[in-house]
CSV table of C-alpha atoms in Angstrom, one decimal:
chain,number,residue,atom,x,y,z
A,1182,MET,CA,8.0,10.8,13.5
A,1183,GLY,CA,9.9,11.6,10.4
A,1184,SER,CA,9.8,14.5,8.1
A,1185,ASN,CA,9.2,12.4,5.0
A,1186,ILE,CA,6.2,12.5,2.8
A,1187,PHE,CA,4.6,9.6,1.0
A,1188,VAL,CA,2.8,10.0,-2.3
A,1189,TRP,CA,0.5,7.3,-3.8
A,1190,VAL,CA,1.0,7.1,-7.5
A,1191,GLU,CA,-2.2,6.2,-9.3
A,1192,GLN,CA,-2.2,4.4,-12.6
A,1193,PHE,CA,-4.6,2.7,-15.0
A,1194,LYS,CA,-3.2,0.0,-17.1
A,1195,GLY,CA,0.2,1.5,-16.7
A,1196,GLN,CA,-0.9,5.1,-17.5
A,1197,PRO,CA,-0.2,7.4,-14.6
A,1198,ALA,CA,-2.7,10.0,-13.3
A,1199,SER,CA,-1.4,13.6,-13.6
A,1200,ALA,CA,-2.8,14.3,-10.1
A,1201,SER,CA,-0.1,12.0,-8.8
A,1202,TRP,CA,2.7,14.1,-10.3
A,1203,GLU,CA,1.0,17.2,-8.9
A,1204,ALA,CA,1.1,15.5,-5.5
A,1205,ILE,CA,4.8,14.7,-5.9
A,1206,GLY,CA,5.5,18.3,-6.9
A,1207,THR,CA,3.8,19.5,-3.7
A,1208,ALA,CA,5.4,16.8,-1.6
A,1209,ARG,CA,8.8,17.9,-2.9
A,1210,ARG,CA,8.2,21.5,-2.0
A,1211,LEU,CA,7.1,20.6,1.5
A,1212,ALA,CA,9.9,18.0,2.0
A,1213,ASP,CA,12.5,20.6,0.9
A,1214,GLU,CA,11.2,23.0,3.6
A,1215,LEU,CA,11.3,20.3,6.2
A,1216,GLY,CA,14.6,18.8,5.1
A,1217,GLY,CA,12.9,15.6,4.5
A,1218,SER,CA,12.4,13.2,1.6
A,1219,VAL,CA,9.6,12.1,-0.8
A,1220,THR,CA,8.7,8.4,-1.3
A,1221,ALA,CA,6.5,7.4,-4.2
A,1222,CYS,CA,4.3,4.3,-3.9
A,1223,VAL,CA,3.7,2.6,-7.2
A,1224,PHE,CA,1.4,-0.4,-6.9
A,1225,GLY,CA,0.1,-2.1,-10.0
A,1226,GLY,CA,0.2,-5.2,-12.2
A,1227,GLU,CA,3.1,-6.4,-14.2
A,1228,GLY,CA,4.7,-3.7,-16.2
A,1229,VAL,CA,4.2,-0.6,-13.9
A,1230,GLU,CA,8.0,-0.5,-13.1
A,1231,PRO,CA,8.7,2.4,-15.4
A,1232,LEU,CA,6.4,4.5,-13.3
A,1233,ALA,CA,8.8,4.2,-10.3
A,1234,GLN,CA,11.5,5.9,-12.3
A,1235,GLU,CA,9.0,8.4,-13.7
A,1236,ALA,CA,7.9,9.3,-10.1
A,1237,ILE,CA,11.6,9.9,-9.3
A,1238,SER,CA,11.9,12.2,-12.3
A,1239,TYR,CA,9.0,14.2,-11.0
A,1240,GLY,CA,10.7,14.7,-7.7
A,1241,ALA,CA,10.6,11.6,-5.5
A,1242,ASP,CA,13.8,10.5,-3.8
A,1243,LYS,CA,12.7,6.9,-3.5
A,1244,ALA,CA,10.0,4.6,-5.0
A,1245,LEU,CA,8.3,1.6,-3.4
A,1246,LEU,CA,7.3,-0.6,-6.2
A,1247,ALA,CA,4.8,-3.5,-6.0
A,1248,GLU,CA,4.0,-5.4,-9.2
A,1249,ASP,CA,1.3,-8.0,-8.6
A,1250,ALA,CA,-1.8,-9.2,-10.3
A,1251,THR,CA,-3.9,-8.4,-7.2
A,1252,LEU,CA,-2.9,-4.7,-7.6
A,1253,ALA,CA,-3.5,-4.5,-11.4
A,1254,ASP,CA,-7.0,-3.1,-11.5
A,1255,PHE,CA,-7.7,-0.6,-8.7
A,1256,ARG,CA,-9.4,-2.0,-5.7
A,1257,VAL,CA,-9.3,-0.1,-2.4
A,1258,GLU,CA,-8.7,-3.0,-0.1
A,1259,PRO,CA,-5.3,-4.3,-1.4
A,1260,GLN,CA,-4.1,-0.7,-2.1
A,1261,ALA,CA,-5.0,0.6,1.4
A,1262,ALA,CA,-3.6,-2.5,3.1
A,1263,LEU,CA,-0.2,-2.3,1.4
A,1264,LEU,CA,0.0,1.5,1.7
A,1265,GLY,CA,-1.0,1.3,5.3
A,1266,LYS,CA,1.7,-1.3,6.1
A,1267,LEU,CA,4.4,0.7,4.4
A,1268,VAL,CA,3.3,3.9,6.1
A,1269,ARG,CA,3.3,2.2,9.5
A,1270,GLU,CA,6.9,1.0,8.9
A,1271,ALA,CA,8.3,4.3,7.6
A,1272,GLU,CA,6.2,6.7,9.8
A,1273,PRO,CA,6.1,9.5,7.3
A,1274,LEU,CA,4.8,12.9,8.4
A,1275,ALA,CA,2.1,12.9,5.7
A,1276,VAL,CA,0.6,11.0,2.8
A,1277,LEU,CA,-0.6,12.8,-0.3
A,1278,ILE,CA,-3.0,11.2,-2.8
A,1279,GLY,CA,-4.5,12.8,-5.9
A,1280,ALA,CA,-8.2,13.5,-5.3
A,1281,THR,CA,-9.3,11.5,-8.3
A,1282,PHE,CA,-12.2,9.0,-8.0
A,1283,ARG,CA,-9.8,6.4,-6.9
A,1284,GLY,CA,-7.9,8.7,-4.6
A,1285,ARG,CA,-11.0,9.9,-2.9
A,1286,GLU,CA,-11.7,6.3,-2.1
A,1287,LEU,CA,-8.2,5.4,-0.9
A,1288,GLY,CA,-7.5,8.5,1.2
A,1289,PRO,CA,-10.3,8.0,3.8
A,1290,ALA,CA,-9.7,4.2,3.8
A,1291,LEU,CA,-6.1,4.7,4.5
A,1292,ALA,CA,-6.9,7.1,7.4
A,1293,VAL,CA,-9.2,4.5,8.9
A,1294,GLU,CA,-6.5,1.8,8.5
A,1295,LEU,CA,-4.0,4.1,10.4
A,1296,ASP,CA,-6.5,5.6,12.8
A,1297,THR,CA,-5.7,9.1,11.7
A,1298,GLY,CA,-7.5,12.0,9.9
A,1299,CYS,CA,-7.9,12.6,6.2
A,1300,ILE,CA,-8.4,16.1,4.7
A,1301,ALA,CA,-10.0,15.7,1.3
A,1302,ASP,CA,-9.9,17.8,-1.8
A,1303,CYS,CA,-7.2,20.2,-0.6
A,1304,THR,CA,-6.5,23.2,-2.9
A,1305,ALA,CA,-3.5,24.5,-0.9
A,1306,LEU,CA,-1.0,22.9,1.5
A,1307,GLU,CA,1.5,24.9,3.6
A,1308,LEU,CA,3.7,24.2,6.6
A,1309,ASP,CA,3.4,25.6,10.0
A,1310,GLY,CA,6.3,24.0,11.8
A,1311,ASP,CA,5.8,20.3,11.2
A,1312,GLN,CA,2.1,20.8,11.0
A,1313,LEU,CA,0.6,20.8,7.6
A,1314,VAL,CA,-2.2,23.3,7.0
A,1315,ALA,CA,-4.6,22.5,4.2
A,1316,THR,CA,-7.1,24.8,2.5
A,1317,ARG,CA,-10.2,23.2,1.1
A,1318,PRO,CA,-13.4,24.5,-0.4
A,1319,ILE,CA,-16.6,23.9,1.6
A,1320,TYR,CA,-20.3,24.6,0.8
A,1321,ALA,CA,-19.7,24.2,-2.9
A,1322,GLY,CA,-16.8,26.6,-2.9
A,1323,LYS,CA,-18.7,29.5,-1.3
A,1324,LEU,CA,-16.3,29.3,1.6
A,1325,LEU,CA,-12.8,28.0,2.2
A,1326,SER,CA,-11.7,26.2,5.3
A,1327,LYS,CA,-8.3,25.8,6.8
A,1328,CYS,CA,-7.9,22.3,8.2
A,1329,VAL,CA,-5.3,20.6,10.3
A,1330,ILE,CA,-4.7,17.2,11.8
A,1331,PRO,CA,-3.2,18.3,15.0
A,1332,GLU,CA,-2.5,15.1,17.0
A,1333,ARG,CA,-2.7,12.1,14.9
A,1334,ARG,CA,0.0,11.0,12.4
A,1335,PRO,CA,0.5,10.6,9.6
A,1336,GLN,CA,-1.6,13.4,8.2
A,1337,VAL,CA,-3.5,12.2,5.1
A,1338,PHE,CA,-4.5,14.6,2.3
A,1339,THR,CA,-6.1,14.3,-1.1
A,1340,ASN,CA,-5.1,17.1,-3.4
A,1341,ARG,CA,-7.7,18.4,-5.8
A,1342,VAL,CA,-6.9,17.6,-9.4
A,1343,ARG,CA,-5.1,20.5,-11.2
A,1344,ALA,CA,-5.1,22.7,-8.0
A,1345,PHE,CA,-1.4,22.2,-7.6
A,1346,PRO,CA,1.2,22.7,-10.3
A,1347,LYS,CA,2.6,19.7,-12.1
A,1348,PRO,CA,6.4,19.8,-11.9
A,1349,GLU,CA,8.6,19.4,-14.9
A,1350,PRO,CA,10.1,15.9,-15.0
A,1351,ASP,CA,13.9,15.7,-14.8
A,1352,ALA,CA,15.1,12.4,-16.4
A,1353,ALA,CA,18.5,13.0,-14.8
A,1354,ARG,CA,17.2,12.7,-11.3
A,1355,SER,CA,18.1,9.4,-9.6
A,1356,GLY,CA,16.7,7.6,-6.7
A,1357,GLU,CA,16.3,4.2,-5.1
A,1358,VAL,CA,13.6,1.8,-6.3
A,1359,VAL,CA,12.6,-0.8,-3.6
A,1360,ARG,CA,10.4,-3.7,-4.4
A,1361,VAL,CA,7.6,-4.5,-2.0
A,1362,GLU,CA,5.1,-7.4,-1.8
A,1363,PRO,CA,1.4,-7.1,-1.5
A,1364,VAL,CA,-0.3,-7.7,1.8
A,1365,LEU,CA,-3.5,-9.2,0.7
A,1366,ALA,CA,-3.9,-12.4,-1.3
A,1367,GLU,CA,-6.6,-12.6,-4.0
A,1368,ASP,CA,-8.7,-14.7,-1.6
A,1369,ASP,CA,-8.6,-11.9,0.9
A,1370,ILE,CA,-10.1,-9.3,-1.4
A,1371,ALA,CA,-13.9,-9.2,-1.6
A,1372,VAL,CA,-14.2,-7.0,-4.7
A,1373,LYS,CA,-13.5,-8.4,-8.1
A,1374,VAL,CA,-13.1,-6.3,-11.2
A,1375,THR,CA,-15.1,-8.0,-14.0
A,1376,GLY,CA,-14.3,-5.7,-16.8
A,1377,PHE,CA,-14.3,-2.1,-18.2
A,1378,GLN,CA,-16.7,-0.4,-20.5
A,1379,ALA,CA,-15.3,2.4,-22.6
A,1380,THR,CA,-17.4,5.5,-22.9
A,1381,GLU,CA,-17.4,7.7,-26.0
A,1382,GLY,CA,-14.1,9.2,-27.1
A,1383,GLY,CA,-13.0,12.8,-26.6
A,1384,VAL,CA,-11.1,14.6,-24.0
A,1385,SER,CA,-11.8,13.7,-20.4
A,1386,LEU,CA,-13.2,16.6,-18.4
A,1387,ALA,CA,-11.0,16.0,-15.3
A,1388,ASP,CA,-7.8,16.4,-17.2
A,1389,ALA,CA,-8.8,19.0,-19.8
A,1390,ASN,CA,-6.9,22.2,-20.1
A,1391,ILE,CA,-9.8,23.7,-21.9
A,1392,ILE,CA,-13.5,23.0,-21.5
A,1393,VAL,CA,-16.4,24.3,-23.6
A,1394,SER,CA,-19.8,23.8,-21.9
A,1395,GLY,CA,-23.3,24.2,-23.1
A,1396,GLY,CA,-26.4,24.9,-21.0
A,1397,ARG,CA,-30.1,25.5,-21.2
A,1398,GLY,CA,-29.4,28.1,-23.9
A,1399,VAL,CA,-28.3,25.5,-26.5
A,1400,GLY,CA,-32.0,24.5,-26.7
A,1401,GLY,CA,-31.7,20.9,-27.7
A,1402,PRO,CA,-29.3,18.0,-28.5
A,1403,GLU,CA,-28.5,19.5,-32.0
A,1404,GLY,CA,-27.7,22.8,-30.2
A,1405,PHE,CA,-24.5,21.2,-28.9
A,1406,GLU,CA,-23.1,21.1,-32.4
A,1407,PRO,CA,-21.6,24.6,-32.4
A,1408,VAL,CA,-20.3,23.8,-28.9
A,1409,GLN,CA,-18.7,20.6,-30.2
A,1410,LYS,CA,-17.1,22.4,-33.1
A,1411,LEU,CA,-15.6,25.1,-30.9
A,1412,ALA,CA,-14.3,22.3,-28.5
A,1413,GLN,CA,-12.8,20.4,-31.4
A,1414,THR,CA,-11.0,23.5,-32.6
A,1415,LEU,CA,-9.6,24.2,-29.2
A,1416,GLY,CA,-8.8,20.5,-28.4
A,1417,ALA,CA,-11.2,21.0,-25.5
A,1418,ALA,CA,-13.5,18.6,-23.5
A,1419,ILE,CA,-17.2,19.2,-23.7
A,1420,GLY,CA,-19.1,20.0,-20.5
A,1421,ALA,CA,-22.7,20.8,-19.8
A,1422,SER,CA,-24.9,22.3,-17.1
A,1423,ARG,CA,-27.4,20.2,-15.2
A,1424,ALA,CA,-30.2,21.8,-17.2
A,1425,ALA,CA,-28.8,20.4,-20.4
A,1426,VAL,CA,-28.2,16.9,-18.9
A,1427,ASP,CA,-31.6,16.7,-17.2
A,1428,ALA,CA,-33.2,17.6,-20.5
A,1429,GLY,CA,-31.5,14.6,-22.1
A,1430,TRP,CA,-29.5,16.6,-24.6
A,1431,ILE,CA,-26.1,15.2,-23.5
A,1432,PRO,CA,-25.0,12.3,-21.3
A,1433,TYR,CA,-24.4,12.8,-17.6
A,1434,GLU,CA,-20.7,12.2,-17.9
A,1435,HIS,CA,-20.4,15.7,-19.3
A,1436,GLN,CA,-22.1,17.4,-16.3
A,1437,VAL,CA,-20.1,20.0,-14.5
A,1438,GLY,CA,-21.3,21.2,-11.1
A,1439,GLN,CA,-22.3,20.2,-7.7
A,1440,THR,CA,-23.9,17.0,-8.8
A,1441,GLY,CA,-21.5,16.4,-11.7
A,1442,LYS,CA,-17.8,16.9,-12.0
A,1443,THR,CA,-15.6,19.5,-10.5
A,1444,VAL,CA,-13.2,20.9,-13.0
A,1445,SER,CA,-10.4,23.5,-12.9
A,1446,PRO,CA,-9.2,24.0,-16.5
A,1447,ASP,CA,-7.1,26.9,-17.8
A,1448,LEU,CA,-10.0,28.1,-19.9
A,1449,TYR,CA,-13.7,27.4,-19.3
A,1450,VAL,CA,-16.2,28.6,-21.9
A,1451,ALA,CA,-19.8,28.7,-20.7
A,1452,ALA,CA,-22.2,28.9,-23.6
A,1453,GLY,CA,-25.9,29.4,-22.8
A,1454,ILE,CA,-25.3,28.7,-19.1
A,1455,SER,CA,-26.8,31.1,-16.7
A,1456,GLY,CA,-24.4,30.2,-13.9
A,1457,ALA,CA,-26.5,28.8,-11.1
A,1458,ILE,CA,-24.5,28.4,-7.8
A,1459,GLN,CA,-24.6,24.6,-8.3
A,1460,HIS,CA,-22.9,25.0,-11.7
A,1461,GLN,CA,-20.4,27.5,-10.3
A,1462,ALA,CA,-19.5,24.9,-7.6
A,1463,GLY,CA,-18.0,22.7,-10.3
A,1464,MET,CA,-16.0,25.3,-12.3
A,1465,ARG,CA,-15.4,28.4,-10.3
A,1466,THR,CA,-11.7,27.7,-9.8
A,1467,SER,CA,-11.1,27.7,-13.6
A,1468,LYS,CA,-8.2,30.1,-14.4
A,1469,ILE,CA,-10.1,32.0,-17.1
A,1470,ILE,CA,-13.8,31.9,-17.5
A,1471,VAL,CA,-15.6,33.1,-20.7
A,1472,ALA,CA,-19.3,33.5,-20.7
A,1473,VAL,CA,-21.6,33.7,-23.8
A,1474,ASN,CA,-25.2,34.5,-22.9
A,1475,LYS,CA,-28.1,36.4,-24.3
A,1476,ASP,CA,-29.0,37.7,-20.8
A,1477,PRO,CA,-26.6,40.4,-19.6
A,1478,GLU,CA,-28.0,39.9,-16.1
A,1479,ALA,CA,-27.1,36.1,-16.0
A,1480,PRO,CA,-25.1,35.3,-12.8
A,1481,ILE,CA,-22.3,33.7,-14.9
A,1482,PHE,CA,-21.2,37.3,-15.9
A,1483,LYS,CA,-20.4,37.9,-12.2
A,1484,LEU,CA,-17.9,35.1,-12.2
A,1485,ALA,CA,-16.6,35.3,-15.8
A,1486,HIS,CA,-13.4,37.1,-16.7
A,1487,TYR,CA,-14.6,37.8,-20.2
A,1488,GLY,CA,-18.1,37.9,-21.6
A,1489,ILE,CA,-20.0,38.4,-24.8
A,1490,VAL,CA,-23.7,39.2,-24.5
A,1491,GLY,CA,-25.4,37.7,-27.5
A,1492,ASP,CA,-26.9,34.7,-29.2
A,1493,LEU,CA,-24.6,31.7,-28.7
A,1494,PHE,CA,-25.6,30.3,-32.1
A,1495,LYS,CA,-24.0,33.4,-33.6
A,1496,VAL,CA,-21.2,34.0,-31.1
A,1497,VAL,CA,-19.9,30.4,-30.8
A,1498,PRO,CA,-19.4,29.8,-34.5
A,1499,ALA,CA,-17.8,33.2,-34.8
A,1500,LEU,CA,-15.4,32.2,-32.0
A,1501,THR,CA,-14.6,29.0,-33.8
A,1502,ALA,CA,-13.9,30.9,-37.1
A,1503,ALA,CA,-11.8,33.5,-35.3
A,1504,LEU,CA,-9.7,30.8,-33.6
A,1505,LYS,CA,-9.2,29.0,-36.9
A,1506,LYS,CA,-8.0,32.2,-38.4
A,1507,LYS,CA,-5.7,33.1,-35.6
A,1508,LEU,CA,-4.3,29.7,-34.8
A,1509,GLY,CA,-4.1,28.7,-38.4
B,335,MET,CA,-43.9,5.9,9.7
B,336,GLU,CA,-41.8,5.8,12.9
B,337,TYR,CA,-38.1,5.7,12.7
B,338,PRO,CA,-36.2,3.7,15.3
B,339,LEU,CA,-33.7,5.7,17.2
B,340,TRP,CA,-30.4,3.9,17.7
B,341,SER,CA,-27.8,4.7,20.3
B,342,LEU,CA,-24.0,4.2,19.9
B,343,ASP,CA,-24.4,0.9,21.8
B,344,ASP,CA,-27.0,-0.3,19.4
B,345,VAL,CA,-24.7,0.2,16.4
B,346,GLY,CA,-21.6,-0.9,18.3
B,347,ALA,CA,-19.8,2.4,17.9
B,348,GLU,CA,-17.2,3.6,20.4
B,349,ALA,CA,-18.0,7.1,21.8
B,350,ASP,CA,-14.4,8.4,21.2
B,351,LYS,CA,-14.6,7.4,17.6
B,352,VAL,CA,-17.6,9.4,16.6
B,353,GLY,CA,-18.6,13.0,16.3
B,354,ALA,CA,-16.2,16.0,16.3
B,355,ALA,CA,-14.2,14.4,19.2
B,356,GLY,CA,-13.7,11.3,17.2
B,357,SER,CA,-12.3,13.1,14.2
B,358,GLY,CA,-8.6,13.7,13.7
B,359,VAL,CA,-9.3,16.8,11.7
B,360,ARG,CA,-9.8,20.3,13.1
B,361,TRP,CA,-11.0,23.4,11.3
B,362,PRO,CA,-9.3,26.4,12.9
B,363,GLU,CA,-10.5,28.8,10.2
B,364,VAL,CA,-13.3,29.3,7.8
B,365,PHE,CA,-13.2,32.2,5.4
B,366,ALA,CA,-14.7,33.6,2.2
B,367,PRO,CA,-12.6,33.0,-0.9
B,368,PRO,CA,-10.8,36.2,-2.0
B,369,ALA,CA,-13.1,38.1,-4.3
B,370,ARG,CA,-12.1,38.1,-7.9
B,371,GLU,CA,-10.7,41.4,-9.0
B,372,GLY,CA,-13.1,43.4,-11.1
B,373,GLU,CA,-16.1,42.5,-13.1
B,374,ALA,CA,-16.2,40.5,-16.3
B,375,GLU,CA,-14.9,42.4,-19.2
B,376,ILE,CA,-17.8,42.5,-21.6
B,377,ILE,CA,-16.5,42.5,-25.2
B,378,GLU,CA,-18.6,44.5,-27.5
B,379,ALA,CA,-17.7,45.4,-31.1
B,380,GLU,CA,-19.6,46.4,-34.2
B,381,THR,CA,-20.2,42.8,-35.3
B,382,VAL,CA,-20.2,39.4,-33.7
B,383,GLU,CA,-17.1,38.4,-35.8
B,384,GLU,CA,-15.2,41.4,-34.5
B,385,SER,CA,-16.2,40.6,-30.9
B,386,ALA,CA,-15.0,37.0,-31.4
B,387,MET,CA,-11.6,38.2,-32.8
B,388,LEU,CA,-11.2,40.6,-29.9
B,389,LEU,CA,-11.9,37.7,-27.4
B,390,VAL,CA,-9.5,35.4,-29.1
B,391,ASP,CA,-6.8,38.1,-28.8
B,392,LYS,CA,-7.5,38.4,-25.1
B,393,LEU,CA,-7.3,34.6,-24.6
B,394,LEU,CA,-4.0,34.5,-26.5
B,395,ALA,CA,-2.7,37.3,-24.3
B,396,GLU,CA,-3.8,35.3,-21.2
B,397,LYS,CA,-1.9,32.3,-22.6
B,398,VAL,CA,-4.8,29.9,-22.1
B,399,ILE,CA,-5.1,28.8,-25.7
């Protein structure tokens, strides 16, 4: 069994997922400790070749590149079959996959394919000899668990988006790019992608550095207006609590929390959100949390780093104005 | 209504592939996340505008905006 680490590089129409570079950064750190190497797996349609070099610039030693129409739009079967075959051949110690929607599907499928274990949604990964020890949140982040895959190899992990630092790319890094062929033919793949439907514009919650969220306190759909203005000023994504989504004030795709998205931005502004445990589950790992709420007893103030007790319809516009003044 | 009770044989599952024994993952440790240091800093000034300015200064100092 080697001391190499494989990383699956996710892309959508040639655009890479940041979580994959975060995975490569972590794989690099672990491989350096082990004296091993990092192999990036880039599987997509025609035109994904530049991602192989990009993966190397982020820290991979080698990239396995497959360009084929069957791999163009993500489907778990051809990705897992090809990744599984390459992993069986190279016998890496571990496989890292960004815990995006696609990664969360691929990781367990790969583990089944290889008859090994998968530890999902890791927020830390350390070495204990050649055993990787993962930390992952359980019970909506109320507890953390250390997890290991003691006997089976390789160890498969999905890394929570933004939980690991994204390395600085170094264009001067060089590495080998090896072309590989898909394992499944189109006829072998049950799932067909029939098309994509774009949702409204704006910053995606998962990748946002800053998120401004509104809750029950915004009072109605029009109440999101000051929240949107603040978000626009900050270049932030707009989030919402379940209360605001259930009330029909904002679409579900904005929901942060246990039954919505889990986010971990640098800055999370909660406006009119009391901070129920289910909401906290989706945002508690944010680096800095700011709460604006009328109720000084709201649980969100127990989690927040900074708070302003007051009417969000006064405080949020004042924040927008202050930011415009300070940031120019 | 009555729910049928299926055994591993009924669903064709292998005993060594299910339950904790069938999992490749072990949890040697479960612990509470480290408590965040200190309570929230509540920003209070004479006016809402002043509070907002103070908060923006804090966020600039934290380098998150």
